[in-house]
Amino acid sequence: MSHHIIEAEDLHYKYPDGTSAIQGVSFRITHGESVAIVGENGAGKSTLLLHLNGYLLPTEGALRIGDYSLTKETLNEVHRTVGMVFQDPDDQLFMPTVFEDVAFGPMNLGFPADEIKKRVYDALETVGMLHLKDRPPFKLSAGEKRAVAIATVLSMSPNILVMDEPSSHLDPKTRRKLIALLGTFKHTKIIATHDLDMAVDLCERTLIIHKGKIAADGPTRELMQDEELLEQCSLEKPLKLQCCSLCGKVSV
Amino acid sequence: MADIGAHFIEIGLMDRLATKDTAIHRLDPRAKLLTTLVFVATVVSFGKYEVSALLSFFVYPIALIARGDIPARYILKKIILVAPFAILVGVFNPFLDREPLLTIGDWSIAGGWISLLSILVRFILTVGAALILLACTGINGVCLALEKLGVPRVFTAQLLFMYRYLFVIMEEGMRMVRAKRCRSFSKQDTGMKAFGHMLGHLLLRSLDRAQRIHSAMSCRGFDGHIPSMKQLRLTSGDVAFVAGWSGLFIIMRLYNISQLLGSFITEVIS
Ligand SMILES: Nc1ncnc2c1ncn2[C@@H]1O[C@H](COP(=O)(O)OP(=O)(O)O)[C@@H](O)[C@H]1O
Ligand SMILES: [Mg+2]
């Protein structure tokens, strides 16, 4: 099942204004893995993710996604393989109704009309938002927008899900619901976040990015216990792994 | 500035109106687009002092508003919002063109006033027709129709993005105005300099945002062409719609229906 694999080799990216956002990143993510990419603001998480679906092409180094190396020619296949959920759902939802928005991807892929409808209904059903299908997206609540944004990607049935800070701007309960939802997905998942508690919940493996380089790559729980490492990368130990300040117990 | 927010929400209403399902909405976008074009062309082609003959053209917008279940107040408000442009075009006519054209008793009305009135009526008709087209077809439908009628994709995509990004720019603008207000307290005049900075900033932010939206679109396979689920098929109803209205417009262009009707009624009464 090589089509669920992502492999980066010495990736570099320099923005046109000269900012070196990624400076030599290598990793290999295999089928069914769930990986958190953590790092402080400006570490380069979003920039890295934008490579994974080919929006940015590396200035140096190579990226293999599924069966393809990432080049201009393979973009279509890459878009089909990798579903990308953006940080701000307002950027992702641009069609007049939720239905049309979720249908946008499948329509671009050229599916016949009844197949498109089925995909849209399935995707909205999965995220529990089918009842909103005729509403204009910009009038939804933050949690609903996020769920619909996820549906827009699910409708293309990608093998790999890439999400940029999916839990930001959500209230605690909506955040929990989202985490539960993501936990049900069997896709290969790559989640950029600084919500380390979510990383602990959802991802066995974590890549810590610091100033455009990989500072650590390993099992999430181990990395999250390494206070020195976290300190170095301007991160804080997840709450659930900290000693409870009230009763002195660790929750997990 | 709160009303900027209100207008923003109302642009969203345009999109929602387009999702209604009336006989007008079900017409092929091409049929509606063509009819609107013929309408605009005939209205614009009248002489500059024509007013009465134009009045009969109101039958088209009124019919569509009624049949398409479009809130007339909303369309009117949008027309008024852009009316200053039309007034700007014609505002000097009364001063430039003082030739008396019409005398009612002791009053004589200069040609300039008549032509200003004519410009206004034409403006209301054409802008109204365009807005109604949008309200019962949707921007995606209009762009699709343009594309099917042979307009290059570059232009239809441009149009589509202009419309989409209008939201973006207004939204960013609103956020900035709000943020500024929260910090300028009751001091109203924060000077042109702050305003200039804000404008520049607004442009940059909008560009940024537009870029992110574009990336989100291309990640879902966007290639400059907005796909549509609707199979476009011209039915006999569509053809009848175009032919019927266009025929009427041409007749109304050739004969002054309002005047004929007026003289007919006076004849009956007397
Ligand atoms: N469009 C851009 N042009 C120039 N520099 C950018 C751009 N986007 C991000 N950067 C810079 O690249 C670095 C990494 O940013 P980003 O990937 O957004 O970080 P993160 O998502 O981890 O917060 C930052 O220093 C940021 O200032
Ligand atoms: Mg980011």
Coordinates of C-alpha atoms and ligand atoms in Angstrom, one line a residue:
Chain A
M1 CA 0.0 0.0 0.0
S2 CA 2.6 2.5 -1.0
H3 CA 0.0 5.1 -1.9
H4 CA -0.4 6.0 1.8
I5 CA 3.2 6.9 2.3
I6 CA 4.7 10.4 2.6
E7 CA 8.5 10.7 2.4
A8 CA 10.4 13.9 2.7
E9 CA 14.1 14.1 1.9
D10 CA 16.1 17.1 3.0
L11 CA 13.3 19.5 2.2
H12 CA 14.1 23.2 2.0
Y13 CA 11.8 26.1 1.4
K14 CA 12.5 29.7 1.0
Y15 CA 9.7 32.2 0.6
P16 CA 10.1 34.8 -2.2
D17 CA 10.9 37.4 0.4
G18 CA 13.9 35.4 1.5
T19 CA 12.5 33.9 4.7
S20 CA 13.9 30.4 5.1
A21 CA 10.9 28.7 6.6
I22 CA 12.0 25.0 6.1
Q23 CA 15.7 24.2 6.4
G24 CA 16.4 20.5 5.7
V25 CA 13.5 18.4 6.9
S26 CA 13.4 14.6 6.4
F27 CA 10.9 12.1 7.5
R28 CA 8.9 9.1 6.4
I29 CA 5.3 8.6 7.4
T30 CA 3.8 5.2 6.5
H31 CA 0.3 3.8 6.0
G32 CA -2.2 4.3 8.8
E33 CA 0.1 6.4 11.0
S34 CA -1.1 9.3 12.9
V35 CA 1.5 12.0 13.3
A36 CA 1.4 15.3 15.1
I37 CA 3.6 18.1 13.9
V38 CA 4.2 20.5 16.8
G39 CA 6.1 23.6 17.2
E40 CA 5.7 27.2 18.4
N41 CA 4.2 29.9 16.2
G42 CA 6.3 30.5 13.2
A43 CA 8.2 27.2 13.5
G44 CA 7.2 26.4 9.9
K45 CA 4.4 23.9 10.5
S46 CA 2.0 25.5 8.0
T47 CA 4.7 25.9 5.4
L48 CA 5.6 22.3 5.7
L49 CA 2.0 21.2 5.4
L50 CA 1.5 23.3 2.2
H51 CA 4.1 21.1 0.6
L52 CA 2.3 17.9 1.4
N53 CA -0.4 18.7 -1.0
G54 CA 1.7 20.4 -3.5
Y55 CA 0.6 24.0 -3.0
L56 CA 4.3 24.9 -2.4
L57 CA 7.0 23.1 -4.3
P58 CA 10.3 22.6 -2.3
T59 CA 13.1 24.9 -3.3
E60 CA 15.5 22.0 -2.6
G61 CA 15.0 18.4 -1.7
A62 CA 12.4 15.9 -2.7
L63 CA 9.0 14.8 -1.5
R64 CA 7.2 11.5 -2.4
I65 CA 3.5 11.3 -1.8
G66 CA 2.0 7.9 -2.4
D67 CA 3.3 6.6 -5.7
Y68 CA 4.3 10.0 -7.0
S69 CA 7.2 12.3 -6.5
L70 CA 5.9 15.8 -6.1
T71 CA 6.3 17.8 -9.3
K72 CA 4.0 20.1 -11.3
E73 CA 2.9 17.1 -13.5
T74 CA 1.7 15.0 -10.6
L75 CA -0.3 17.7 -8.8
N76 CA -3.6 16.3 -9.8
E77 CA -2.8 12.9 -8.3
V78 CA -1.4 14.5 -5.2
H79 CA -4.6 16.5 -4.7
R80 CA -6.6 13.3 -4.9
T81 CA -4.4 11.5 -2.5
V82 CA -3.9 14.2 0.2
G83 CA -6.9 16.0 1.7
M84 CA -5.9 19.3 3.3
V85 CA -7.9 21.0 6.0
F86 CA -6.7 24.6 6.4
Q87 CA -6.2 26.5 9.5
D88 CA -8.9 29.0 8.9
P89 CA -12.1 27.4 7.7
D90 CA -13.2 30.7 6.2
D91 CA -10.5 30.3 3.7
Q92 CA -11.7 26.9 2.7
L93 CA -15.4 27.5 2.4
F94 CA -16.2 29.7 -0.6
M95 CA -19.2 28.3 -2.4
P96 CA -22.7 29.7 -1.8
T97 CA -24.0 26.7 0.1
V98 CA -22.6 23.9 2.3
F99 CA -23.7 21.3 -0.2
E100 CA -22.0 23.0 -3.2
D101 CA -18.9 23.5 -1.1
V102 CA -18.6 19.8 -0.2
A103 CA -19.3 19.0 -3.8
F104 CA -16.6 21.2 -5.2
G105 CA -13.8 18.7 -4.9
P106 CA -15.7 15.7 -6.4
M107 CA -17.0 17.9 -9.2
N108 CA -13.5 19.0 -10.1
L109 CA -12.5 15.3 -10.1
G110 CA -15.2 14.9 -12.7
F111 CA -17.5 12.3 -11.0
P112 CA -21.0 11.8 -12.4
A113 CA -23.8 13.7 -10.7
D114 CA -25.3 10.9 -8.6
E115 CA -21.8 9.8 -7.4
I116 CA -21.2 13.4 -6.4
K117 CA -24.4 13.6 -4.4
K118 CA -23.6 10.3 -2.6
R119 CA -20.2 11.5 -1.7
V120 CA -21.5 14.8 -0.4
Y121 CA -24.1 13.1 1.7
D122 CA -21.7 10.5 3.1
A123 CA -19.1 13.2 4.0
L124 CA -21.7 15.4 5.7
E125 CA -23.1 12.5 7.5
T126 CA -19.7 11.4 8.8
V127 CA -19.1 14.8 10.4
G128 CA -22.7 15.1 11.6
M129 CA -23.5 18.2 9.5
L130 CA -26.0 16.9 7.0
H131 CA -28.8 19.1 8.3
L132 CA -26.8 22.2 7.3
K133 CA -26.4 21.3 3.7
D134 CA -28.5 24.2 2.3
R135 CA -27.0 26.9 4.6
P136 CA -24.5 29.4 3.4
P137 CA -21.2 28.4 5.0
F138 CA -20.2 31.8 6.3
K139 CA -23.1 31.9 8.6
L140 CA -22.2 28.7 10.6
S141 CA -20.6 28.6 14.0
A142 CA -16.8 28.0 14.3
G143 CA -17.3 24.3 15.2
E144 CA -19.7 23.8 12.4
K145 CA -17.4 25.5 9.9
R146 CA -14.6 23.3 11.0
A147 CA -16.7 20.1 10.6
V148 CA -17.9 21.2 7.2
A149 CA -14.3 22.1 6.1
I150 CA -13.4 18.5 7.0
A151 CA -16.3 17.2 5.0
T152 CA -15.2 19.1 2.0
V153 CA -12.0 17.1 2.1
L154 CA -13.6 13.7 3.0
S155 CA -15.8 13.9 0.0
M156 CA -12.8 13.5 -2.2
S157 CA -12.0 10.3 -0.2
P158 CA -8.3 11.0 0.2
N159 CA -5.9 8.4 1.6
I160 CA -4.0 10.9 3.7
L161 CA -5.6 13.7 5.8
V162 CA -3.5 16.7 6.5
M163 CA -4.9 19.2 9.1
D164 CA -3.5 22.6 10.1
E165 CA -4.4 23.4 13.7
P166 CA -7.8 21.8 13.6
S167 CA -8.6 22.6 17.3
S168 CA -7.8 26.3 17.3
H169 CA -10.6 28.7 18.1
L170 CA -12.9 25.9 19.3
D171 CA -14.6 25.9 22.7
P172 CA -13.6 22.9 25.0
K173 CA -16.7 20.8 24.2
T174 CA -16.5 21.3 20.5
R175 CA -12.8 20.6 20.7
R176 CA -13.5 17.3 22.4
K177 CA -16.1 16.4 19.8
L178 CA -13.7 17.1 17.0
I179 CA -11.0 15.0 18.6
A180 CA -13.4 12.1 19.0
L181 CA -14.4 12.5 15.3
L182 CA -10.8 12.6 14.1
G183 CA -10.1 9.5 16.2
T184 CA -12.6 7.5 14.2
F185 CA -10.8 8.2 10.9
K186 CA -8.7 5.4 9.6
H187 CA -6.7 7.6 7.2
T188 CA -3.1 8.3 7.5
K189 CA -3.3 11.5 9.5
I190 CA -0.9 14.4 9.8
I191 CA -1.9 17.1 12.2
A192 CA -0.1 20.3 12.8
T193 CA -0.9 21.8 16.2
H194 CA 0.3 23.4 19.3
D195 CA -2.5 21.8 21.2
L196 CA -0.2 19.1 22.7
D197 CA -3.1 17.5 24.6
M198 CA -4.7 16.7 21.3
A199 CA -1.5 15.4 20.0
V200 CA -1.3 13.0 23.0
D201 CA -4.9 11.9 22.3
L202 CA -4.7 11.4 18.6
C203 CA -1.2 10.7 17.5
E204 CA 1.2 7.9 18.5
R205 CA 4.1 9.8 16.8
T206 CA 5.2 13.4 17.0
L207 CA 7.6 15.5 15.0
I208 CA 8.7 18.6 16.8
I209 CA 9.7 21.4 14.4
H210 CA 11.8 24.3 15.7
K211 CA 12.9 27.1 13.5
G212 CA 12.4 25.2 10.3
K213 CA 14.2 22.0 11.4
I214 CA 13.2 18.8 13.0
A215 CA 14.1 18.9 16.7
A216 CA 12.8 15.5 17.5
D217 CA 10.9 12.6 16.0
G218 CA 9.5 9.9 18.2
P219 CA 6.6 8.4 20.2
T220 CA 4.4 11.3 21.4
R221 CA 4.3 10.3 25.1
E222 CA 8.1 10.0 25.3
L223 CA 8.7 13.4 23.7
M224 CA 6.1 15.0 25.8
Q225 CA 7.8 13.9 29.0
D226 CA 11.1 15.4 27.9
E227 CA 10.9 18.7 29.6
E228 CA 14.3 19.9 28.5
L229 CA 13.4 19.3 24.9
L230 CA 10.0 21.0 25.2
E231 CA 11.6 24.0 26.9
Q232 CA 14.2 24.3 24.1
C233 CA 11.5 24.3 21.5
S234 CA 9.3 26.8 23.4
L235 CA 6.6 24.3 24.1
E236 CA 4.8 23.3 27.3
K237 CA 4.1 19.9 28.6
P238 CA 0.6 18.8 27.9
L239 CA -1.8 19.5 30.9
K240 CA -2.8 15.9 31.1
L241 CA 0.8 14.8 31.6
Q242 CA 1.5 17.4 34.2
C243 CA 1.0 16.6 37.9
C244 CA -2.4 17.9 38.9
S245 CA -1.8 21.1 40.9
L246 CA -4.9 20.3 43.0
C247 CA -4.6 16.7 43.8
G248 CA -1.0 15.8 42.7
K249 CA -2.1 13.0 40.3
V250 CA -1.3 12.6 36.6
S251 CA -4.5 12.0 34.7
V252 CA -3.2 9.3 32.4
Chain B
M1 CA -19.7 52.0 10.0
A2 CA -22.1 49.4 11.3
D3 CA -23.9 49.5 8.0
I4 CA -20.9 48.2 6.1
G5 CA -21.5 45.0 8.1
A6 CA -25.2 45.1 7.2
H7 CA -24.3 45.4 3.5
F8 CA -21.9 42.6 3.7
I9 CA -24.5 40.3 5.1
E10 CA -26.8 41.4 2.4
I11 CA -24.4 40.4 -0.4
G12 CA -24.6 37.0 1.2
L13 CA -28.4 37.2 0.7
M14 CA -27.8 37.5 -3.0
D15 CA -26.2 34.0 -2.9
R16 CA -29.1 32.6 -0.9
L17 CA -31.7 34.1 -3.2
A18 CA -30.0 32.3 -6.1
T19 CA -30.7 29.0 -4.4
K20 CA -34.4 29.4 -4.5
D21 CA -36.4 27.1 -6.8
T22 CA -38.9 29.1 -8.9
A23 CA -39.8 28.9 -12.5
I24 CA -37.4 31.8 -13.1
H25 CA -34.6 30.1 -11.2
R26 CA -35.0 26.9 -13.2
L27 CA -34.5 28.7 -16.5
D28 CA -31.2 28.0 -18.2
P29 CA -28.7 30.7 -17.1
R30 CA -27.9 31.3 -20.7
A31 CA -31.5 32.2 -21.5
K32 CA -31.6 34.7 -18.6
L33 CA -28.2 36.2 -19.5
L34 CA -29.2 36.6 -23.2
T35 CA -32.5 38.2 -22.3
T36 CA -30.8 40.6 -19.9
L37 CA -28.3 41.6 -22.6
V38 CA -31.0 42.3 -25.1
F39 CA -32.8 44.3 -22.4
V40 CA -29.8 46.4 -21.6
A41 CA -29.0 46.9 -25.2
T42 CA -32.5 48.2 -26.1
V43 CA -32.7 50.4 -23.0
V44 CA -29.3 52.0 -23.7
S45 CA -30.1 52.5 -27.4
F46 CA -32.8 55.2 -26.8
G47 CA -32.2 58.8 -27.6
K48 CA -30.9 61.0 -24.8
Y49 CA -34.1 62.9 -24.2
E50 CA -36.3 59.8 -24.0
V51 CA -38.2 59.1 -20.8
S52 CA -41.7 58.0 -21.4
A53 CA -40.9 55.2 -23.8
L54 CA -38.5 53.8 -21.2
L55 CA -41.2 53.5 -18.6
S56 CA -42.8 50.5 -20.3
F57 CA -39.5 48.6 -19.8
F58 CA -40.2 48.4 -16.1
V59 CA -42.5 45.5 -17.0
Y60 CA -39.5 43.1 -17.2
P61 CA -37.9 43.7 -13.8
I62 CA -41.3 43.8 -12.2
A63 CA -42.3 40.5 -13.8
L64 CA -39.1 38.8 -12.7
I65 CA -39.2 40.1 -9.2
A66 CA -42.8 38.8 -8.9
R67 CA -42.2 35.4 -10.5
G68 CA -38.7 34.9 -9.1
D69 CA -39.8 35.7 -5.5
I70 CA -37.1 38.3 -5.1
P71 CA -37.5 40.9 -2.4
A72 CA -38.0 44.2 -4.4
R73 CA -36.8 46.3 -1.4
Y74 CA -33.5 44.6 -1.4
I75 CA -32.9 45.2 -5.1
L76 CA -34.0 48.9 -4.6
K77 CA -31.6 49.4 -1.8
K78 CA -28.7 48.0 -3.8
I79 CA -29.6 50.3 -6.7
I80 CA -29.7 53.3 -4.4
L81 CA -26.3 52.3 -3.0
V82 CA -24.7 52.7 -6.4
A83 CA -27.0 55.5 -7.7
P84 CA -24.4 58.3 -6.9
F85 CA -22.4 57.1 -9.9
A86 CA -25.3 57.7 -12.3
I87 CA -26.0 61.1 -10.7
L88 CA -22.3 62.0 -11.2
V89 CA -22.6 61.1 -14.9
G90 CA -25.6 63.4 -15.5
V91 CA -25.4 66.0 -12.9
F92 CA -23.9 68.7 -15.1
N93 CA -26.4 68.2 -17.9
P94 CA -28.9 70.8 -16.6
F95 CA -26.2 73.4 -16.6
L96 CA -24.7 72.6 -20.0
D97 CA -28.0 72.0 -21.8
R98 CA -30.3 74.9 -21.1
E99 CA -32.4 74.7 -24.2
P100 CA -36.0 74.6 -23.2
L101 CA -37.5 71.3 -24.4
L102 CA -40.8 71.1 -22.7
T103 CA -43.2 73.8 -21.7
I104 CA -46.0 73.2 -19.2
G105 CA -48.0 76.4 -18.7
D106 CA -45.5 79.1 -17.7
W107 CA -42.8 76.6 -16.9
S108 CA -40.2 75.5 -19.4
I109 CA -38.0 72.6 -18.7
A110 CA -34.4 72.6 -20.0
G111 CA -33.2 69.6 -22.1
G112 CA -30.5 69.0 -19.5
W113 CA -33.0 68.1 -16.8
I114 CA -34.8 65.7 -19.2
S115 CA -31.6 64.0 -20.1
L116 CA -30.6 63.7 -16.4
L117 CA -33.9 62.1 -15.7
S118 CA -33.4 59.8 -18.7
I119 CA -30.0 58.7 -17.4
L120 CA -31.4 57.9 -14.1
V121 CA -34.2 55.9 -15.4
R122 CA -31.9 53.9 -17.7
F123 CA -29.5 53.4 -14.8
I124 CA -32.3 52.0 -12.6
L125 CA -33.4 49.7 -15.4
T126 CA -30.0 48.3 -16.4
V127 CA -28.6 47.9 -12.9
G128 CA -31.9 46.5 -11.7
A129 CA -31.9 44.0 -14.5
A130 CA -28.3 42.9 -13.7
L131 CA -29.0 42.5 -10.0
I132 CA -32.1 40.5 -10.8
L133 CA -30.2 38.3 -13.1
L134 CA -27.7 37.7 -10.3
A135 CA -30.4 37.1 -7.7
C136 CA -32.1 34.4 -9.8
T137 CA -29.1 32.8 -11.4
G138 CA -26.2 33.2 -8.9
I139 CA -22.7 34.3 -9.8
N140 CA -21.6 30.8 -10.6
G141 CA -24.5 30.4 -13.0
V142 CA -23.8 33.7 -14.7
C143 CA -20.1 32.8 -15.2
L144 CA -21.0 29.4 -16.5
A145 CA -23.4 30.9 -19.0
L146 CA -20.8 33.4 -20.1
E147 CA -18.4 30.6 -20.6
K148 CA -20.8 28.4 -22.5
L149 CA -21.6 31.4 -24.8
G150 CA -17.9 31.6 -25.7
V151 CA -16.4 34.2 -23.3
P152 CA -12.9 33.0 -22.6
R153 CA -12.4 31.3 -19.2
V154 CA -9.8 33.9 -18.2
F155 CA -12.6 36.6 -18.1
T156 CA -15.2 34.5 -16.4
A157 CA -12.8 33.4 -13.7
Q158 CA -11.8 37.0 -13.2
L159 CA -15.4 38.0 -12.7
L160 CA -16.0 35.1 -10.3
F161 CA -13.0 36.1 -8.2
M162 CA -13.9 39.7 -8.2
Y163 CA -17.2 38.8 -6.7
R164 CA -15.9 36.3 -4.2
Y165 CA -13.1 38.6 -3.0
L166 CA -15.5 41.4 -2.6
F167 CA -16.6 39.6 0.6
V168 CA -13.1 39.1 1.6
I169 CA -12.1 42.7 1.3
M170 CA -15.2 44.0 3.0
E171 CA -14.8 41.5 5.8
E172 CA -11.1 42.4 6.4
G173 CA -12.1 46.1 6.2
M174 CA -14.8 45.6 8.8
R175 CA -12.5 43.9 11.2
M176 CA -9.9 46.7 10.9
V177 CA -12.5 49.4 11.4
R178 CA -13.7 47.6 14.5
A179 CA -10.3 47.2 15.9
K180 CA -9.4 50.8 15.3
R181 CA -12.6 52.0 16.9
C182 CA -12.0 50.0 20.0
R183 CA -8.7 51.8 20.5
S184 CA -9.6 55.4 19.3
F185 CA -12.3 55.8 22.0
S186 CA -14.5 58.8 21.3
K187 CA -11.8 60.7 19.4
Q188 CA -13.4 60.8 16.0
D189 CA -10.7 62.4 14.0
T190 CA -7.6 60.2 14.0
G191 CA -6.4 61.8 10.8
M192 CA -5.7 61.0 7.2
K193 CA -2.4 59.3 8.1
A194 CA -4.0 56.5 10.1
F195 CA -6.6 56.1 7.3
G196 CA -3.8 55.8 4.7
H197 CA -2.0 53.1 6.7
M198 CA -5.3 51.2 7.2
L199 CA -6.0 51.3 3.5
G200 CA -2.5 49.9 2.7
H201 CA -2.8 47.3 5.3
L202 CA -6.3 46.3 4.1
L203 CA -4.9 45.7 0.6
L204 CA -2.1 43.5 1.9
R205 CA -4.4 41.5 4.2
S206 CA -6.9 41.0 1.4
L207 CA -4.1 39.8 -0.9
D208 CA -2.9 37.4 1.7
R209 CA -6.4 36.1 2.3
A210 CA -7.1 35.8 -1.4
Q211 CA -4.0 33.7 -1.8
R212 CA -5.0 31.4 1.0
I213 CA -8.5 30.9 -0.5
H214 CA -6.9 30.2 -3.9
S215 CA -4.6 27.6 -2.3
A216 CA -7.6 26.0 -0.6
M217 CA -9.4 25.9 -4.0
S218 CA -6.5 24.5 -5.9
C219 CA -6.1 21.8 -3.3
R220 CA -9.5 20.6 -4.2
G221 CA -8.6 20.4 -7.9
F222 CA -9.6 23.9 -9.0
D223 CA -8.2 24.7 -12.4
G224 CA -9.8 28.0 -13.2
H225 CA -13.2 26.5 -14.0
I226 CA -16.0 26.4 -11.5
P227 CA -17.7 23.1 -12.1
S228 CA -21.5 22.8 -12.0
M229 CA -23.7 19.9 -11.1
K230 CA -26.5 21.3 -13.3
Q231 CA -26.6 19.9 -16.7
L232 CA -27.2 22.8 -19.0
R233 CA -30.0 22.0 -21.4
L234 CA -31.9 24.6 -23.3
T235 CA -35.6 23.7 -23.2
S236 CA -38.4 25.1 -25.3
G237 CA -39.4 27.1 -22.3
D238 CA -35.9 28.8 -22.3
V239 CA -36.2 29.6 -26.0
A240 CA -39.7 31.0 -25.5
F241 CA -38.4 33.1 -22.6
V242 CA -35.7 34.6 -24.7
A243 CA -37.8 35.1 -27.8
G244 CA -40.8 36.4 -26.0
W245 CA -39.1 39.0 -24.0
S246 CA -36.6 40.1 -26.7
G247 CA -39.5 40.5 -29.1
L248 CA -41.3 42.6 -26.6
F249 CA -38.2 44.8 -25.9
I250 CA -37.8 45.4 -29.6
I251 CA -41.5 46.3 -30.0
M252 CA -41.2 48.6 -27.1
R253 CA -38.1 50.1 -28.7
L254 CA -39.9 50.8 -31.9
Y255 CA -43.3 52.0 -30.6
N256 CA -43.8 54.1 -27.5
I257 CA -46.2 51.9 -25.7
S258 CA -46.7 54.2 -22.7
Q259 CA -47.7 57.0 -25.1
L260 CA -49.9 54.8 -27.2
L261 CA -51.6 53.5 -24.0
G262 CA -51.9 57.1 -22.7
S263 CA -53.6 58.4 -25.9
F264 CA -55.8 55.3 -26.1
I265 CA -57.0 55.9 -22.6
T266 CA -57.7 59.6 -23.1
E267 CA -59.6 58.7 -26.3
V268 CA -61.8 56.2 -24.4
I269 CA -62.5 58.6 -21.7
S270 CA -63.3 61.6 -23.9
Ligands
LIG1 N1 3.8 34.0 2.7 C1 4.9 34.2 3.4 N2 6.0 34.9 3.0 C2 7.1 35.1 3.7 N3 7.3 34.5 4.9 C3 6.3 33.7 5.4 C4 5.1 33.5 4.7 N4 4.3 32.6 5.4 C5 5.1 32.3 6.5 N5 6.3 33.0 6.5 C6 7.3 32.8 7.5 O1 7.7 31.5 7.6 C7 7.9 31.1 8.9 C8 7.1 29.9 9.2 O2 5.7 30.2 9.2 P1 4.5 29.2 9.3 O3 4.8 28.0 8.5 O4 3.3 29.9 9.0 O5 4.6 28.8 10.9 P2 3.6 28.0 11.8 O6 2.5 27.5 11.0 O7 4.4 27.0 12.4 O8 3.1 29.0 12.8 C9 7.6 32.3 9.8 O9 8.8 32.9 10.1 C10 6.8 33.2 8.9 O10 7.0 34.5 9.2
MG2 MG 0.4 27.9 11.0

